[in-house]
mmCIF file with all atom_site columns, C-alpha atoms in Angstrom:
data_model
loop_
_atom_site.group_PDB
_atom_site.id
_atom_site.type_symbol
_atom_site.label_atom_id
_atom_site.label_alt_id
_atom_site.label_comp_id
_atom_site.label_asym_id
_atom_site.label_entity_id
_atom_site.label_seq_id
_atom_site.pdbx_PDB_ins_code
_atom_site.Cartn_x
_atom_site.Cartn_y
_atom_site.Cartn_z
_atom_site.occupancy
_atom_site.B_iso_or_equiv
_atom_site.pdbx_formal_charge
_atom_site.auth_seq_id
_atom_site.auth_comp_id
_atom_site.auth_asym_id
_atom_site.auth_atom_id
_atom_site.pdbx_PDB_model_num
ATOM 1   C CA . MET A 1 1   ? -31.978 -115.534 -69.670 1.00 0.00 ? 1   MET A CA 1
ATOM 2   C CA . PRO A 1 2   ? -30.177 -115.240 -67.204 1.00 0.00 ? 2   PRO A CA 1
ATOM 3   C CA . ARG A 1 3   ? -31.311 -114.804 -63.563 1.00 0.00 ? 3   ARG A CA 1
ATOM 4   C CA . ILE A 1 4   ? -29.645 -112.381 -61.238 1.00 0.00 ? 4   ILE A CA 1
ATOM 5   C CA . LYS A 1 5   ? -28.130 -112.587 -57.541 1.00 0.00 ? 5   LYS A CA 1
ATOM 6   C CA . LEU A 1 6   ? -26.649 -110.117 -55.937 1.00 0.00 ? 6   LEU A CA 1
ATOM 7   C CA . GLY A 1 7   ? -24.269 -110.747 -53.417 1.00 0.00 ? 7   GLY A CA 1
ATOM 8   C CA . ASP A 1 8   ? -23.926 -110.756 -49.781 1.00 0.00 ? 8   ASP A CA 1
ATOM 9   C CA . GLU A 1 9   ? -21.692 -107.224 -49.659 1.00 0.00 ? 9   GLU A CA 1
ATOM 10  C CA . ILE A 1 10  ? -24.091 -105.512 -52.506 1.00 0.00 ? 10  ILE A CA 1
ATOM 11  C CA . PRO A 1 11  ? -26.398 -103.733 -50.057 1.00 0.00 ? 11  PRO A CA 1
ATOM 12  C CA . ALA A 1 12  ? -23.266 -102.525 -48.204 1.00 0.00 ? 12  ALA A CA 1
ATOM 13  C CA . ASP A 1 13  ? -22.327 -101.417 -51.797 1.00 0.00 ? 13  ASP A CA 1
ATOM 14  C CA . PHE A 1 14  ? -25.360 -99.449  -52.465 1.00 0.00 ? 14  PHE A CA 1
ATOM 15  C CA . GLN A 1 15  ? -25.092 -97.724  -48.514 1.00 0.00 ? 15  GLN A CA 1
ATOM 16  C CA . ARG A 1 16  ? -22.027 -96.338  -49.790 1.00 0.00 ? 16  ARG A CA 1
ATOM 17  C CA . PHE A 1 17  ? -23.066 -94.995  -52.819 1.00 0.00 ? 17  PHE A CA 1
ATOM 18  C CA . ARG A 1 18  ? -26.283 -93.388  -51.122 1.00 0.00 ? 18  ARG A CA 1
ATOM 19  C CA . GLU A 1 19  ? -24.497 -91.729  -47.958 1.00 0.00 ? 19  GLU A CA 1
ATOM 20  C CA . PHE A 1 20  ? -22.045 -89.997  -50.655 1.00 0.00 ? 20  PHE A CA 1
ATOM 21  C CA . LEU A 1 21  ? -24.338 -89.160  -52.978 1.00 0.00 ? 21  LEU A CA 1
ATOM 22  C CA . GLN A 1 22  ? -26.529 -87.698  -49.816 1.00 0.00 ? 22  GLN A CA 1
ATOM 23  C CA . ARG A 1 23  ? -23.578 -85.557  -49.117 1.00 0.00 ? 23  ARG A CA 1
ATOM 24  C CA . VAL A 1 24  ? -22.580 -83.871  -52.307 1.00 0.00 ? 24  VAL A CA 1
ATOM 25  C CA . ALA A 1 25  ? -25.754 -84.367  -54.667 1.00 0.00 ? 25  ALA A CA 1
ATOM 26  C CA . PRO A 1 26  ? -29.131 -85.471  -52.852 1.00 0.00 ? 26  PRO A CA 1
ATOM 27  C CA . GLU A 1 27  ? -31.289 -84.467  -55.864 1.00 0.00 ? 27  GLU A CA 1
ATOM 28  C CA . LYS A 1 28  ? -29.366 -87.831  -58.108 1.00 0.00 ? 28  LYS A CA 1
ATOM 29  C CA . MET A 1 29  ? -29.395 -90.086  -55.657 1.00 0.00 ? 29  MET A CA 1
ATOM 30  C CA . THR A 1 30  ? -32.561 -92.155  -56.791 1.00 0.00 ? 30  THR A CA 1
ATOM 31  C CA . ASP A 1 31  ? -31.259 -91.394  -60.868 1.00 0.00 ? 31  ASP A CA 1
ATOM 32  C CA . ALA A 1 32  ? -27.656 -92.888  -59.808 1.00 0.00 ? 32  ALA A CA 1
ATOM 33  C CA . ILE A 1 33  ? -29.837 -96.120  -58.040 1.00 0.00 ? 33  ILE A CA 1
ATOM 34  C CA . ASP A 1 34  ? -31.814 -96.411  -61.063 1.00 0.00 ? 34  ASP A CA 1
ATOM 35  C CA . THR A 1 35  ? -29.293 -95.870  -63.514 1.00 0.00 ? 35  THR A CA 1
ATOM 36  C CA . ILE A 1 36  ? -26.801 -98.887  -62.258 1.00 0.00 ? 36  ILE A CA 1
ATOM 37  C CA . MET A 1 37  ? -30.122 -100.915 -61.763 1.00 0.00 ? 37  MET A CA 1
ATOM 38  C CA . GLY A 1 38  ? -30.770 -100.826 -64.693 1.00 0.00 ? 38  GLY A CA 1
ATOM 39  C CA . SER A 1 39  ? -27.425 -101.492 -66.003 1.00 0.00 ? 39  SER A CA 1
ATOM 40  C CA . LEU A 1 40  ? -27.376 -104.746 -64.076 1.00 0.00 ? 40  LEU A CA 1
ATOM 41  C CA . SER A 1 41  ? -30.559 -105.936 -65.641 1.00 0.00 ? 41  SER A CA 1
ATOM 42  C CA . VAL A 1 42  ? -28.670 -105.829 -69.165 1.00 0.00 ? 42  VAL A CA 1
ATOM 43  C CA . LEU A 1 43  ? -26.443 -108.515 -67.809 1.00 0.00 ? 43  LEU A CA 1
ATOM 44  C CA . ALA A 1 44  ? -30.460 -111.010 -67.969 1.00 0.00 ? 44  ALA A CA 1
ATOM 45  C CA . HIS A 1 45  ? -30.315 -110.593 -71.882 1.00 0.00 ? 45  HIS A CA 1
ATOM 46  C CA . THR A 1 46  ? -25.876 -110.136 -72.476 1.00 0.00 ? 46  THR A CA 1
ATOM 47  C CA . PRO A 1 47  ? -23.870 -111.980 -69.463 1.00 0.00 ? 47  PRO A CA 1
ATOM 48  C CA . PHE A 1 48  ? -20.681 -111.876 -71.975 1.00 0.00 ? 48  PHE A CA 1
ATOM 49  C CA . VAL A 1 49  ? -21.079 -108.254 -72.378 1.00 0.00 ? 49  VAL A CA 1
ATOM 50  C CA . GLY A 1 50  ? -18.503 -106.818 -68.879 1.00 0.00 ? 50  GLY A CA 1
ATOM 51  C CA . GLU A 1 51  ? -14.377 -107.525 -69.883 1.00 0.00 ? 51  GLU A CA 1
ATOM 52  C CA . PRO A 1 52  ? -13.053 -110.131 -68.852 1.00 0.00 ? 52  PRO A CA 1
ATOM 53  C CA . HIS A 1 53  ? -11.069 -109.013 -65.353 1.00 0.00 ? 53  HIS A CA 1
ATOM 54  C CA . PRO A 1 54  ? -8.060  -110.516 -64.637 1.00 0.00 ? 54  PRO A CA 1
ATOM 55  C CA . LEU A 1 55  ? -8.404  -112.122 -61.354 1.00 0.00 ? 55  LEU A CA 1
ATOM 56  C CA . GLU A 1 56  ? -6.348  -114.436 -60.450 1.00 0.00 ? 56  GLU A CA 1
ATOM 57  C CA . SER A 1 57  ? -8.469  -116.376 -57.989 1.00 0.00 ? 57  SER A CA 1
ATOM 58  C CA . VAL A 1 58  ? -11.297 -116.184 -60.344 1.00 0.00 ? 58  VAL A CA 1
ATOM 59  C CA . PRO A 1 59  ? -10.936 -116.597 -63.971 1.00 0.00 ? 59  PRO A CA 1
ATOM 60  C CA . ASN A 1 60  ? -14.299 -116.196 -65.031 1.00 0.00 ? 60  ASN A CA 1
ATOM 61  C CA . MET A 1 61  ? -15.090 -113.002 -63.445 1.00 0.00 ? 61  MET A CA 1
ATOM 62  C CA . ARG A 1 62  ? -15.896 -109.885 -65.685 1.00 0.00 ? 62  ARG A CA 1
ATOM 63  C CA . LYS A 1 63  ? -16.293 -106.369 -65.213 1.00 0.00 ? 63  LYS A CA 1
ATOM 64  C CA . LEU A 1 64  ? -19.190 -103.951 -66.504 1.00 0.00 ? 64  LEU A CA 1
ATOM 65  C CA . VAL A 1 65  ? -18.246 -100.440 -66.802 1.00 0.00 ? 65  VAL A CA 1
ATOM 66  C CA . ILE A 1 66  ? -21.753 -98.708  -65.919 1.00 0.00 ? 66  ILE A CA 1
ATOM 67  C CA . PRO A 1 67  ? -21.307 -94.862  -67.016 1.00 0.00 ? 67  PRO A CA 1
ATOM 68  C CA . TYR A 1 68  ? -23.067 -91.638  -64.576 1.00 0.00 ? 68  TYR A CA 1
ATOM 69  C CA . GLY A 1 69  ? -22.469 -88.506  -65.307 1.00 0.00 ? 69  GLY A CA 1
ATOM 70  C CA . LYS A 1 70  ? -18.888 -87.865  -65.597 1.00 0.00 ? 70  LYS A CA 1
ATOM 71  C CA . SER A 1 71  ? -17.050 -90.910  -64.744 1.00 0.00 ? 71  SER A CA 1
ATOM 72  C CA . GLY A 1 72  ? -19.463 -94.438  -63.135 1.00 0.00 ? 72  GLY A CA 1
ATOM 73  C CA . TYR A 1 73  ? -19.985 -97.349  -61.303 1.00 0.00 ? 73  TYR A CA 1
ATOM 74  C CA . ILE A 1 74  ? -17.725 -100.516 -61.795 1.00 0.00 ? 74  ILE A CA 1
ATOM 75  C CA . ALA A 1 75  ? -19.783 -104.339 -60.631 1.00 0.00 ? 75  ALA A CA 1
ATOM 76  C CA . LEU A 1 76  ? -17.585 -107.521 -60.810 1.00 0.00 ? 76  LEU A CA 1
ATOM 77  C CA . TYR A 1 77  ? -19.434 -110.134 -61.935 1.00 0.00 ? 77  TYR A CA 1
ATOM 78  C CA . THR A 1 78  ? -19.567 -114.264 -62.233 1.00 0.00 ? 78  THR A CA 1
ATOM 79  C CA . PHE A 1 79  ? -22.211 -115.670 -65.265 1.00 0.00 ? 79  PHE A CA 1
ATOM 80  C CA . ASP A 1 80  ? -21.784 -120.100 -64.577 1.00 0.00 ? 80  ASP A CA 1
ATOM 81  C CA . GLU A 1 81  ? -23.613 -121.205 -67.810 1.00 0.00 ? 81  GLU A CA 1
ATOM 82  C CA . LYS A 1 82  ? -25.020 -124.303 -66.124 1.00 0.00 ? 82  LYS A CA 1
ATOM 83  C CA . ALA A 1 83  ? -26.645 -122.635 -63.726 1.00 0.00 ? 83  ALA A CA 1
ATOM 84  C CA . ASP A 1 84  ? -27.746 -119.865 -66.008 1.00 0.00 ? 84  ASP A CA 1
ATOM 85  C CA . LEU A 1 85  ? -27.309 -117.498 -63.020 1.00 0.00 ? 85  LEU A CA 1
ATOM 86  C CA . VAL A 1 86  ? -24.996 -114.149 -63.137 1.00 0.00 ? 86  VAL A CA 1
ATOM 87  C CA . THR A 1 87  ? -23.996 -113.338 -59.225 1.00 0.00 ? 87  THR A CA 1
ATOM 88  C CA . ILE A 1 88  ? -23.048 -109.888 -58.794 1.00 0.00 ? 88  ILE A CA 1
ATOM 89  C CA . HIS A 1 89  ? -20.314 -109.764 -56.259 1.00 0.00 ? 89  HIS A CA 1
ATOM 90  C CA . ALA A 1 90  ? -18.936 -106.210 -55.353 1.00 0.00 ? 90  ALA A CA 1
ATOM 91  C CA . MET A 1 91  ? -19.559 -102.528 -57.100 1.00 0.00 ? 91  MET A CA 1
ATOM 92  C CA . ARG A 1 92  ? -17.710 -99.213  -56.453 1.00 0.00 ? 92  ARG A CA 1
ATOM 93  C CA . HIS A 1 93  ? -17.800 -95.745  -58.110 1.00 0.00 ? 93  HIS A CA 1
ATOM 94  C CA . GLN A 1 94  ? -14.835 -95.390  -60.794 1.00 0.00 ? 94  GLN A CA 1
ATOM 95  C CA . LYS A 1 95  ? -13.111 -93.207  -58.660 1.00 0.00 ? 95  LYS A CA 1
ATOM 96  C CA . GLU A 1 96  ? -12.244 -95.807  -55.698 1.00 0.00 ? 96  GLU A CA 1
ATOM 97  C CA . LEU A 1 97  ? -9.599  -97.576  -55.179 1.00 0.00 ? 97  LEU A CA 1
ATOM 98  C CA . ASP A 1 98  ? -9.933  -101.547 -57.557 1.00 0.00 ? 98  ASP A CA 1
ATOM 99  C CA . LEU A 1 99  ? -7.944  -102.648 -54.443 1.00 0.00 ? 99  LEU A CA 1
ATOM 100 C CA . MET A 1 100 ? -10.857 -102.455 -51.985 1.00 0.00 ? 100 MET A CA 1
ATOM 101 C CA . LEU A 1 101 ? -13.009 -104.372 -54.751 1.00 0.00 ? 101 LEU A CA 1
ATOM 102 C CA . GLU A 1 102 ? -10.484 -107.051 -55.425 1.00 0.00 ? 102 GLU A CA 1
ATOM 103 C CA . SER A 1 103 ? -10.170 -108.267 -51.814 1.00 0.00 ? 103 SER A CA 1
ATOM 104 C CA . ARG A 1 104 ? -13.234 -108.438 -50.816 1.00 0.00 ? 104 ARG A CA 1
ATOM 105 C CA . VAL A 1 105 ? -14.850 -110.364 -53.686 1.00 0.00 ? 105 VAL A CA 1
ATOM 106 C CA . PHE A 1 106 ? -12.552 -113.712 -53.150 1.00 0.00 ? 106 PHE A CA 1
#
């Protein structure tokens, strides 16, 4: 079973989610974070569940869509089969710009 590693920028992503939810829906903050973490834990059992993501600099990048409410979140990750390691590189809300996320990954 693969290990899951959160990249260096992931705490900042979660902080951004918390700050946004604190302003617009504080009652949903804990549930949203729990949903995200639960979805990420699925990668320990099925690391290929996310669809391939066409990021030229990283040929094995995958995208996991995490439904939540009327939209959801996106996690960009890689799976190193030899190391048996899933690395979450970046996360965003589905309504955030994808370009910001991709430029930060590599």
